[in-house]
CSV table of C-alpha atoms and ligand atoms in Angstrom, one decimal:
chain,number,residue,atom,x,y,z
R,17,MET,CA,-17.5,21.4,-6.0
R,18,THR,CA,-17.9,19.1,-3.1
R,19,SER,CA,-21.0,17.0,-2.7
R,20,SER,CA,-23.5,18.2,-0.2
R,21,PRO,CA,-24.8,15.8,2.5
R,22,THR,CA,-28.1,15.6,0.7
R,23,SER,CA,-26.5,13.7,-2.2
R,24,ALA,CA,-25.8,10.9,0.2
R,25,PRO,CA,-28.3,11.2,3.0
R,26,ALA,CA,-28.0,7.8,4.5
R,27,SER,CA,-24.2,8.1,4.6
R,28,ALA,CA,-24.4,11.5,6.1
R,29,ALA,CA,-26.8,10.2,8.8
R,30,LEU,CA,-24.4,7.3,9.6
R,31,LEU,CA,-21.4,9.6,9.7
R,32,GLU,CA,-23.2,11.8,12.2
R,33,ARG,CA,-24.0,8.8,14.4
R,34,ALA,CA,-20.5,7.4,13.9
R,35,SER,CA,-19.0,10.7,14.9
R,36,SER,CA,-20.4,10.5,18.4
R,37,VAL,CA,-18.9,7.0,19.1
R,38,ILE,CA,-15.9,6.8,16.8
R,39,PRO,CA,-13.4,9.7,16.5
R,40,GLY,CA,-14.1,11.6,13.3
R,41,GLY,CA,-16.6,8.8,12.5
R,42,VAL,CA,-14.0,6.6,10.9
R,43,ASN,CA,-11.5,3.9,11.9
R,44,SER,CA,-8.7,5.0,9.6
R,45,PRO,CA,-8.3,8.7,9.0
R,46,VAL,CA,-8.1,8.9,5.2
R,47,ARG,CA,-11.6,7.4,5.0
R,48,ALA,CA,-13.0,10.7,6.4
R,49,PHE,CA,-12.6,12.5,3.0
R,50,ARG,CA,-10.8,15.4,4.8
R,51,ALA,CA,-8.5,15.8,1.7
R,52,VAL,CA,-11.3,16.1,-0.8
R,53,GLY,CA,-14.2,17.3,1.4
R,54,GLY,CA,-17.7,16.0,1.3
R,55,THR,CA,-19.4,13.0,2.8
R,56,PRO,CA,-17.6,9.6,2.9
R,57,ARG,CA,-19.8,6.9,1.5
R,58,PHE,CA,-20.7,4.2,3.9
R,59,ILE,CA,-20.6,1.0,1.9
R,60,ARG,CA,-23.3,-1.6,2.4
R,61,GLU,CA,-22.0,-4.3,0.2
R,62,ALA,CA,-19.5,-5.0,-2.7
R,63,GLN,CA,-19.5,-7.4,-5.5
R,64,GLY,CA,-16.9,-7.7,-8.2
R,65,PRO,CA,-15.8,-4.2,-9.2
R,66,TRP,CA,-18.9,-2.6,-7.7
R,67,LEU,CA,-19.5,-0.9,-4.3
R,68,THR,CA,-23.0,-0.2,-3.2
R,69,ASP,CA,-23.5,2.5,-0.5
R,70,VAL,CA,-26.2,2.8,2.1
R,71,ASP,CA,-28.2,5.1,-0.1
R,72,GLY,CA,-28.3,2.3,-2.7
R,73,ARG,CA,-25.9,4.1,-5.2
R,74,ARG,CA,-23.4,2.0,-7.1
R,75,TYR,CA,-19.8,2.9,-7.7
R,76,VAL,CA,-17.0,1.4,-9.8
R,77,ASP,CA,-14.4,0.7,-7.2
R,78,LEU,CA,-10.9,2.1,-8.0
R,79,LEU,CA,-9.8,1.8,-4.4
R,80,CYS,CA,-10.1,-2.0,-4.0
R,81,SER,CA,-9.8,-1.6,-0.2
R,82,TRP,CA,-6.4,0.1,-0.8
R,83,GLY,CA,-5.1,-2.9,-2.8
R,84,PRO,CA,-6.2,-6.2,-1.2
R,85,MET,CA,-9.3,-6.9,-3.4
R,86,ILE,CA,-7.2,-7.8,-6.5
R,87,LEU,CA,-9.7,-10.4,-7.7
R,88,GLY,CA,-12.7,-8.2,-7.1
R,89,HIS,CA,-15.2,-8.2,-4.2
R,90,ALA,CA,-16.7,-11.5,-2.9
R,91,HIS,CA,-14.8,-13.5,-5.5
R,92,PRO,CA,-16.5,-17.0,-5.6
R,93,ASP,CA,-13.3,-19.0,-4.9
R,94,VAL,CA,-12.3,-16.8,-2.0
R,95,LEU,CA,-15.8,-16.8,-0.6
R,96,ALA,CA,-15.9,-20.6,-0.8
R,97,ALA,CA,-12.6,-20.9,1.0
R,98,VAL,CA,-13.7,-18.5,3.8
R,99,ARG,CA,-17.0,-20.3,4.3
R,100,SER,CA,-15.3,-23.7,4.4
R,101,ALA,CA,-12.7,-22.4,6.9
R,102,ALA,CA,-15.3,-20.6,9.1
R,103,ASP,CA,-17.4,-23.8,9.3
R,104,LYS,CA,-14.4,-25.4,11.1
R,105,GLY,CA,-14.0,-22.7,13.7
R,106,PHE,CA,-12.6,-19.2,13.8
R,107,SER,CA,-9.4,-19.2,15.8
R,108,PHE,CA,-7.5,-22.0,17.6
R,109,GLY,CA,-4.5,-20.4,19.3
R,110,THR,CA,-2.5,-23.4,18.1
R,111,PRO,CA,-0.7,-24.0,14.8
R,112,SER,CA,-2.9,-25.0,11.9
R,113,GLU,CA,-2.5,-26.2,8.3
R,114,ASN,CA,-3.7,-23.1,6.5
R,115,GLU,CA,-0.8,-21.1,7.9
R,116,VAL,CA,1.7,-23.6,6.4
R,117,LEU,CA,-0.1,-23.5,3.0
R,118,LEU,CA,-0.1,-19.7,2.9
R,119,ALA,CA,3.6,-19.4,4.0
R,120,GLU,CA,4.6,-22.0,1.3
R,121,GLU,CA,2.6,-20.0,-1.3
R,122,ILE,CA,4.4,-16.8,-0.4
R,123,VAL,CA,7.9,-18.3,-0.1
R,124,ASN,CA,7.5,-20.2,-3.4
R,125,ARG,CA,6.8,-16.9,-5.3
R,126,ILE,CA,9.9,-15.1,-4.3
R,127,ALA,CA,13.1,-17.1,-4.9
R,128,PRO,CA,15.4,-15.6,-2.1
R,129,LEU,CA,12.6,-15.7,0.5
R,130,GLU,CA,13.0,-18.8,2.7
R,131,GLN,CA,10.7,-18.1,5.7
R,132,VAL,CA,7.9,-15.8,6.7
R,133,ARG,CA,6.2,-15.1,10.1
R,134,LEU,CA,2.5,-14.3,9.7
R,135,VAL,CA,1.0,-11.3,11.5
R,136,SER,CA,-2.3,-9.4,11.2
R,137,SER,CA,-1.4,-6.1,9.7
R,138,GLY,CA,1.2,-4.4,7.6
R,139,THR,CA,2.0,-2.2,10.6
R,140,GLU,CA,2.9,-5.3,12.7
R,141,ALA,CA,5.0,-6.6,9.8
R,142,THR,CA,7.1,-3.5,9.5
R,143,MET,CA,7.4,-3.0,13.3
R,144,SER,CA,8.5,-6.6,13.7
R,145,ALA,CA,11.0,-6.4,10.7
R,146,VAL,CA,12.6,-3.3,12.3
R,147,ARG,CA,12.9,-5.0,15.7
R,148,LEU,CA,14.4,-8.0,14.0
R,149,ALA,CA,16.9,-5.9,12.0
R,150,ARG,CA,17.9,-4.2,15.2
R,151,GLY,CA,18.2,-7.5,17.0
R,152,VAL,CA,20.3,-9.1,14.3
R,153,THR,CA,22.7,-6.2,13.9
R,154,GLY,CA,22.8,-4.9,17.5
R,155,ARG,CA,22.4,-1.4,16.0
R,156,ALA,CA,19.7,1.1,16.6
R,157,VAL,CA,19.5,3.5,13.7
R,158,ILE,CA,16.8,3.1,10.9
R,159,VAL,CA,16.9,5.0,7.6
R,160,LYS,CA,13.6,5.7,5.9
R,161,PHE,CA,12.5,7.9,3.0
R,162,ALA,CA,10.2,10.9,3.1
R,163,GLY,CA,6.8,10.1,1.7
R,164,CYS,CA,7.2,6.3,2.3
R,165,TYR,CA,4.5,5.0,4.7
R,166,HIS,CA,5.2,1.9,6.7
R,167,GLY,CA,2.2,1.8,8.9
R,168,HIS,CA,1.7,3.7,12.1
R,169,VAL,CA,4.8,2.4,13.9
R,170,ASP,CA,6.2,5.1,16.2
R,171,ALA,CA,9.8,5.0,14.9
R,172,LEU,CA,8.5,5.1,11.3
R,173,LEU,CA,6.1,8.0,11.8
R,174,ALA,CA,8.8,10.5,10.8
R,175,ALA,CA,8.8,11.8,7.3
R,176,ALA,CA,9.1,15.5,7.6
R,177,GLY,CA,12.9,15.7,7.9
R,178,SER,CA,13.8,18.7,5.7
R,179,GLY,CA,17.2,18.6,4.1
R,180,VAL,CA,19.5,15.6,4.3
R,181,ALA,CA,20.0,13.5,7.4
R,182,THR,CA,18.3,15.9,9.7
R,183,LEU,CA,17.2,14.7,13.1
R,184,ALA,CA,13.8,13.2,12.3
R,185,LEU,CA,11.0,14.9,14.2
R,186,PRO,CA,7.8,12.8,14.8
R,187,ASP,CA,4.9,13.5,12.5
R,188,SER,CA,2.3,12.5,15.2
R,189,ALA,CA,1.5,13.8,18.6
R,190,GLY,CA,2.0,11.0,21.1
R,191,VAL,CA,5.3,9.9,19.6
R,192,PRO,CA,8.0,11.1,21.9
R,193,ALA,CA,11.1,12.5,20.1
R,194,GLU,CA,13.1,9.6,21.6
R,195,MET,CA,11.1,7.2,19.5
R,196,THR,CA,12.2,8.8,16.3
R,197,ALA,CA,15.7,9.9,17.5
R,198,ASP,CA,17.1,6.8,15.9
R,199,THR,CA,15.2,7.4,12.6
R,200,ILE,CA,17.0,9.2,9.8
R,201,VAL,CA,14.7,10.5,7.0
R,202,LEU,CA,16.2,10.9,3.5
R,203,PRO,CA,14.6,12.0,0.2
R,204,TYR,CA,13.4,9.0,-1.9
R,205,ASN,CA,15.5,8.3,-5.0
R,206,ASP,CA,18.5,10.3,-3.7
R,207,ILE,CA,21.6,8.0,-3.9
R,208,ALA,CA,24.0,10.8,-2.9
R,209,ALA,CA,22.1,11.5,0.3
R,210,LEU,CA,22.3,7.8,1.2
R,211,GLU,CA,26.0,7.6,0.5
R,212,ALA,CA,26.6,10.6,2.7
R,213,VAL,CA,24.6,9.3,5.6
R,214,PHE,CA,26.3,5.9,5.5
R,215,ALA,CA,29.7,7.5,5.2
R,216,ALA,CA,29.0,9.5,8.4
R,217,ARG,CA,27.0,6.9,10.5
R,218,GLY,CA,27.1,3.6,8.7
R,219,HIS,CA,28.4,1.7,11.7
R,220,GLU,CA,25.2,2.7,13.7
R,221,ILE,CA,22.6,1.9,11.0
R,222,ALA,CA,20.6,-1.3,11.6
R,223,ALA,CA,18.6,-1.1,8.4
R,224,VAL,CA,17.2,0.9,5.5
R,225,ILE,CA,13.5,0.5,5.1
R,226,THR,CA,11.9,1.4,1.8
R,227,GLU,CA,8.7,0.9,-0.1
R,228,ALA,CA,9.8,-1.4,-2.9
R,229,ALA,CA,8.1,1.1,-5.2
R,230,ALA,CA,6.5,4.0,-3.3
R,231,GLY,CA,2.7,4.0,-3.4
R,232,ASN,CA,1.8,6.1,-0.4
R,233,MET,CA,2.8,9.5,-1.8
R,234,GLY,CA,1.1,8.6,-5.1
R,235,VAL,CA,3.0,6.1,-7.2
R,236,VAL,CA,6.7,6.9,-7.4
R,237,PRO,CA,8.8,4.0,-8.6
R,238,PRO,CA,12.4,3.8,-7.7
R,239,ALA,CA,14.6,5.6,-10.3
R,240,PRO,CA,16.9,3.3,-12.4
R,241,GLY,CA,19.8,2.2,-10.1
R,242,PHE,CA,18.2,3.3,-6.9
R,243,THR,CA,17.3,-0.2,-5.7
R,244,ALA,CA,20.7,-1.5,-6.6
R,245,ALA,CA,22.3,1.3,-4.7
R,246,LEU,CA,20.3,0.6,-1.6
R,247,ARG,CA,21.4,-3.0,-1.7
R,248,ARG,CA,25.1,-2.2,-2.4
R,249,ILE,CA,25.4,0.5,0.2
R,250,THR,CA,23.6,-1.4,3.0
R,251,ARG,CA,25.7,-4.4,2.3
R,252,GLU,CA,29.0,-2.4,2.4
R,253,HIS,CA,28.1,-1.2,5.9
R,254,GLY,CA,26.6,-4.4,7.4
R,255,ALA,CA,23.1,-2.9,7.5
R,256,LEU,CA,20.0,-4.8,6.5
R,257,LEU,CA,17.7,-3.8,3.6
R,258,ILE,CA,14.0,-4.1,4.4
R,259,SER,CA,11.8,-4.0,1.3
R,260,ASP,CA,8.3,-3.0,2.3
R,261,GLU,CA,6.0,-4.8,-0.2
R,262,VAL,CA,2.9,-4.4,1.8
R,263,MET,CA,1.3,-2.6,-1.1
R,264,THR,CA,3.3,-3.8,-4.1
R,265,GLY,CA,3.6,-7.5,-3.0
R,266,PHE,CA,1.5,-9.8,-5.3
R,267,ARG,CA,0.0,-6.6,-6.7
R,268,CYS,CA,2.7,-5.4,-9.2
R,269,GLY,CA,3.2,-9.0,-10.3
R,270,ARG,CA,3.1,-12.5,-9.0
R,271,ALA,CA,6.3,-11.9,-7.1
R,272,GLY,CA,5.6,-8.3,-6.3
R,273,TRP,CA,8.0,-5.5,-7.1
R,274,PHE,CA,10.9,-7.9,-6.5
R,275,GLY,CA,9.7,-10.0,-9.4
R,276,LEU,CA,9.7,-7.0,-11.7
R,277,GLU,CA,13.2,-5.8,-10.8
R,278,GLY,CA,14.7,-9.3,-10.2
R,279,GLU,CA,17.9,-10.0,-8.4
R,280,ALA,CA,19.7,-7.9,-11.1
R,281,GLY,CA,17.7,-4.8,-10.0
R,282,TYR,CA,19.0,-5.5,-6.4
R,283,ALA,CA,22.7,-5.5,-7.5
R,284,GLY,CA,22.7,-9.3,-7.8
R,285,GLY,CA,21.3,-9.7,-4.2
R,286,ALA,CA,18.0,-9.5,-2.6
R,287,PRO,CA,16.5,-7.6,0.3
R,288,ASP,CA,17.3,-9.1,3.7
R,289,LEU,CA,13.8,-8.7,4.9
R,290,PHE,CA,10.5,-8.3,3.1
R,291,THR,CA,7.1,-7.2,4.5
R,292,PHE,CA,3.8,-8.1,3.0
R,293,GLY,CA,0.1,-7.4,3.7
R,294,LYS,CA,-2.9,-6.1,1.7
R,295,VAL,CA,-3.2,-8.6,-1.2
R,296,MET,CA,-2.0,-11.6,0.8
R,297,GLY,CA,-4.9,-11.3,3.2
R,298,GLY,CA,-7.5,-11.2,0.5
R,299,GLY,CA,-9.5,-8.6,2.5
R,300,PHE,CA,-8.9,-10.2,5.9
R,301,PRO,CA,-6.3,-9.2,8.5
R,302,ALA,CA,-3.2,-11.1,7.4
R,303,ALA,CA,0.3,-9.8,6.8
R,304,ALA,CA,3.8,-11.2,7.0
R,305,PHE,CA,7.5,-10.4,7.2
R,306,GLY,CA,10.2,-12.7,6.1
R,307,GLY,CA,13.8,-13.3,4.8
R,308,THR,CA,16.4,-16.0,4.8
R,309,ALA,CA,16.2,-18.8,7.3
R,310,GLU,CA,19.4,-17.4,8.9
R,311,VAL,CA,17.9,-14.0,9.5
R,312,MET,CA,14.6,-15.4,10.7
R,313,SER,CA,16.3,-17.7,13.1
R,314,HIS,CA,16.8,-14.7,15.4
R,315,LEU,CA,13.1,-14.7,16.1
R,316,ALA,CA,11.5,-16.4,19.2
R,317,PRO,CA,11.2,-19.3,19.8
R,318,LEU,CA,14.5,-19.9,18.0
R,319,GLY,CA,16.3,-16.7,18.9
R,320,PRO,CA,16.2,-13.8,21.2
R,321,VAL,CA,14.0,-11.3,19.2
R,322,TYR,CA,10.5,-11.5,20.6
R,323,GLN,CA,7.4,-11.3,18.4
R,324,ALA,CA,3.9,-12.8,18.9
R,325,GLY,CA,0.2,-12.5,18.1
R,326,THR,CA,-3.0,-14.0,19.5
R,327,LEU,CA,-4.7,-14.0,16.0
R,328,SER,CA,-1.5,-14.4,13.9
R,329,GLY,CA,-2.1,-17.0,11.2
R,330,ASN,CA,-5.8,-16.9,11.8
R,331,PRO,CA,-7.4,-19.9,10.0
R,332,VAL,CA,-10.1,-17.8,8.2
R,333,ALA,CA,-7.8,-15.0,7.2
R,334,THR,CA,-5.1,-17.4,5.9
R,335,ALA,CA,-7.8,-19.3,3.9
R,336,ALA,CA,-8.9,-16.0,2.3
R,337,GLY,CA,-5.3,-15.0,1.6
R,338,LEU,CA,-4.4,-18.4,0.1
R,339,ALA,CA,-7.4,-18.5,-2.2
R,340,THR,CA,-6.6,-14.9,-3.3
R,341,LEU,CA,-3.0,-15.8,-4.1
R,342,LYS,CA,-4.1,-18.9,-6.0
R,343,GLY,CA,-6.1,-16.5,-8.2
R,344,CYS,CA,-3.1,-14.3,-8.7
R,345,THR,CA,-2.0,-16.2,-11.8
R,346,ASP,CA,0.3,-15.2,-14.6
R,347,GLU,CA,-2.8,-14.4,-16.6
R,348,LEU,CA,-4.1,-12.0,-14.1
R,349,TYR,CA,-1.4,-9.4,-14.2
R,350,PRO,CA,-1.6,-8.5,-18.0
R,351,ARG,CA,-5.3,-8.2,-17.5
R,352,LEU,CA,-4.9,-5.8,-14.6
R,353,GLU,CA,-2.4,-3.7,-16.6
R,354,ALA,CA,-4.7,-3.6,-19.6
R,355,THR,CA,-7.6,-2.4,-17.4
R,356,ALA,CA,-5.4,0.2,-15.7
R,357,HIS,CA,-4.0,1.5,-19.0
R,358,ALA,CA,-7.5,1.8,-20.5
R,359,ILE,CA,-8.5,4.0,-17.5
R,360,ALA,CA,-5.3,6.0,-17.1
R,361,ASP,CA,-4.9,6.7,-20.9
R,362,ALA,CA,-8.5,7.9,-21.1
R,363,ALA,CA,-8.1,10.1,-18.0
R,364,SER,CA,-4.9,11.6,-19.3
R,365,ALA,CA,-6.5,12.3,-22.7
R,366,ALA,CA,-9.5,14.0,-21.0
R,367,LEU,CA,-7.2,16.1,-18.7
R,368,SER,CA,-5.0,17.1,-21.7
R,369,GLY,CA,-8.1,18.0,-23.6
R,370,GLU,CA,-9.0,20.5,-20.9
R,371,GLY,CA,-5.5,21.7,-20.5
R,372,VAL,CA,-5.1,20.3,-16.9
R,373,ALA,CA,-1.4,19.8,-16.0
R,374,HIS,CA,-0.9,16.2,-14.9
R,375,THR,CA,1.5,13.3,-14.9
R,376,VAL,CA,0.7,9.6,-14.7
R,377,GLN,CA,3.1,7.3,-12.9
R,378,TRP,CA,3.2,3.5,-12.7
R,379,ALA,CA,4.4,0.5,-10.7
R,380,GLY,CA,3.0,-2.6,-12.4
R,381,SER,CA,-0.8,-2.0,-12.7
R,382,MET,CA,-0.7,0.5,-9.8
R,383,PHE,CA,-0.8,4.1,-11.0
R,384,SER,CA,-1.6,7.5,-9.9
R,385,ILE,CA,-2.3,10.8,-11.6
R,386,PHE,CA,-0.4,13.8,-10.1
R,387,PHE,CA,-1.9,17.1,-10.9
R,388,ARG,CA,1.3,18.7,-12.0
R,389,ASP,CA,3.1,18.6,-15.3
R,390,GLN,CA,6.6,17.4,-14.1
R,391,PRO,CA,7.5,13.9,-13.2
R,392,VAL,CA,7.5,13.1,-9.4
R,393,THR,CA,10.6,11.5,-8.0
R,394,ASN,CA,10.2,12.2,-4.3
R,395,TYR,CA,7.8,13.6,-1.6
R,396,ASP,CA,8.7,17.3,-2.2
R,397,ASP,CA,7.7,16.8,-5.9
R,398,ALA,CA,4.5,15.0,-4.9
R,399,ARG,CA,3.5,17.9,-2.6
R,400,GLU,CA,3.8,20.4,-5.5
R,401,GLN,CA,0.6,19.4,-7.1
R,402,ASP,CA,-2.8,21.0,-7.4
R,403,THR,CA,-4.7,19.1,-4.7
R,404,ALA,CA,-7.8,21.3,-5.1
R,405,ALA,CA,-8.0,20.3,-8.8
R,406,TYR,CA,-7.9,16.6,-7.7
R,407,GLY,CA,-10.7,17.3,-5.2
R,408,ARG,CA,-12.9,18.6,-8.0
R,409,PHE,CA,-12.0,15.7,-10.2
R,410,PHE,CA,-12.7,13.2,-7.4
R,411,HIS,CA,-16.2,14.6,-6.7
R,412,SER,CA,-17.2,14.7,-10.3
R,413,MET,CA,-16.2,11.1,-10.7
R,414,LEU,CA,-18.0,10.1,-7.4
R,415,ASP,CA,-21.2,11.8,-8.6
R,416,ALA,CA,-20.9,9.8,-11.8
R,417,GLY,CA,-20.5,6.5,-9.9
R,418,VAL,CA,-16.7,6.1,-9.7
R,419,HIS,CA,-15.0,5.8,-6.3
R,420,LEU,CA,-11.4,7.0,-6.6
R,421,PRO,CA,-9.0,7.2,-3.6
R,422,PRO,CA,-10.1,10.2,-1.6
R,423,SER,CA,-6.6,11.9,-1.7
R,424,ALA,CA,-4.3,13.0,-4.4
R,425,PHE,CA,-1.4,11.2,-2.7
R,426,GLU,CA,-2.7,7.6,-3.2
R,427,ALA,CA,-2.5,4.9,-5.8
R,428,TRP,CA,-5.5,3.8,-7.9
R,429,PHE,CA,-6.2,0.1,-7.9
R,430,VAL,CA,-8.0,-2.2,-10.3
R,431,SER,CA,-9.1,-5.8,-10.0
R,432,GLY,CA,-9.5,-8.8,-12.2
R,433,SER,CA,-13.2,-8.3,-12.0
R,434,HIS,CA,-13.2,-4.9,-13.7
R,435,ASP,CA,-15.1,-5.7,-16.9
R,436,GLU,CA,-16.2,-3.7,-19.9
R,437,GLU,CA,-19.2,-2.4,-18.2
R,438,ALA,CA,-17.2,-1.1,-15.2
R,439,ILE,CA,-14.5,0.4,-17.4
R,440,GLY,CA,-17.2,2.0,-19.6
R,441,VAL,CA,-18.7,3.8,-16.5
R,442,VAL,CA,-15.2,5.2,-15.7
R,443,LEU,CA,-14.5,6.3,-19.3
R,444,ASP,CA,-17.9,8.0,-19.5
R,445,ALA,CA,-17.3,9.9,-16.3
R,446,LEU,CA,-13.9,11.3,-17.3
R,447,PRO,CA,-14.7,14.2,-19.6
R,448,ALA,CA,-16.9,16.0,-17.1
R,449,ALA,CA,-14.4,15.3,-14.3
R,450,ALA,CA,-11.6,16.8,-16.4
R,451,ARG,CA,-13.8,19.9,-17.0
R,452,ALA,CA,-14.4,20.2,-13.2
R,453,ALA,CA,-10.6,19.9,-12.6
R,454,ALA,CA,-10.0,22.6,-15.1
R,455,GLN,CA,-12.6,25.0,-13.7
R,456,GLY,CA,-11.2,26.1,-10.4
R,457,SER,CA,-13.4,26.5,-7.4
D,14,PLP,C1,-0.7,-0.2,3.9
D,14,PLP,C2,0.8,-0.2,4.2
D,14,PLP,C3,1.3,-0.5,5.4
D,14,PLP,C4,0.5,-0.6,6.7
D,14,PLP,O1,-0.3,-1.8,6.6
D,14,PLP,P1,-1.6,-1.8,7.6
D,14,PLP,O2,-2.2,-3.2,7.3
D,14,PLP,O3,-2.5,-0.7,7.2
D,14,PLP,O4,-1.1,-1.7,8.9
D,14,PLP,C5,2.7,-0.6,5.5
D,14,PLP,N1,3.5,-0.4,4.4
D,14,PLP,C6,3.0,0.0,3.2
D,14,PLP,C7,3.9,0.1,2.1
D,14,PLP,C8,1.6,0.1,3.1
D,14,PLP,O5,1.1,0.4,1.8
């Protein structure tokens, strides 16, 4: 069952207007609900764990802006910081103090991290990290993993390589094959494939970029030993390791996924470069990439690798990010995990009760429910799920006032503001959604 436009008339009307001036009516494709069908909800306002759409309906938000809203919407401390910063002007085009404070807050959370450069989106962070890795090593080839998303960078929009170390073909029109010719795509969690590609081409490889724990094919954490193998093999061949923590950073724990695995998980080392975004912007456009002072010294104005941004380190965005990270305390993470487990356990019980095949996978408090009964370790596994069942489940939840991610290949996110009332609405919606998932179309 997909909701008809009449169940969301104001959203449907806005979508129609939007579609004449914005391609597909949306400014980021997944928002269009193509994977689940139906009318995307235009949100008028959000408070704590609640979204209110333009028809006046309320939803418990399990999307949290795809991760950033870790404290909940319009959190009073963040709001106060944003207002105070905005009172003093919006952008200076000069250095300002908030940038220093945010950089210090990030660097202080992750022991091996010494410097960060602030940018405005996760895409910019990964694009810049790749350029820096190529500049530092003087090599061109980048290894990425199928199903890992690193923003819409040309060289990283290749995920469809079938088999091992095939020439990566671009996933998007408008990306010339030359842009991905130096990209090698391997299956996630496959150490043997990594060993093989490094044995053959190690001297050409500038970097391996990986999601610290994958969250963009649904949640697929690294298998035990995978992270350590990445660190060991890259080091043996003089390649850099770029850990993309745009989603996991400050979300899986106060030091992101790195904090959960620790240096031991990284074979006693650390990634050479990290990328961050989402949570560190607190809902505003702020992101970062960083590493040791030595690696970062290759960036302009110190070194020859150019990178810049008119709005980088924006005073309002950095104020929001700083206030959000200040709220990301040691007490927050157990609370997020408890909330996420209450929801995931109940969802799993409801689905089991209806005989719906599913698997729940975790990275900190991030989780997703795959509609298949086997564990998912890579993108091929993730694609073998019943996406139609997810669509029915999604729409039943939406009709009951719960906004899930509109795709089976995404993580579910909770916030510190999800209280008993919000969790109760989710739990109440689950039995009918599980029945809908079981029913077939
Ligand atoms: C969201 C995301 C990006 C891209 O960030 P944008 O701010 O959307 O450009 C990059 N990497 C990962 C792991 C992400 O989850």
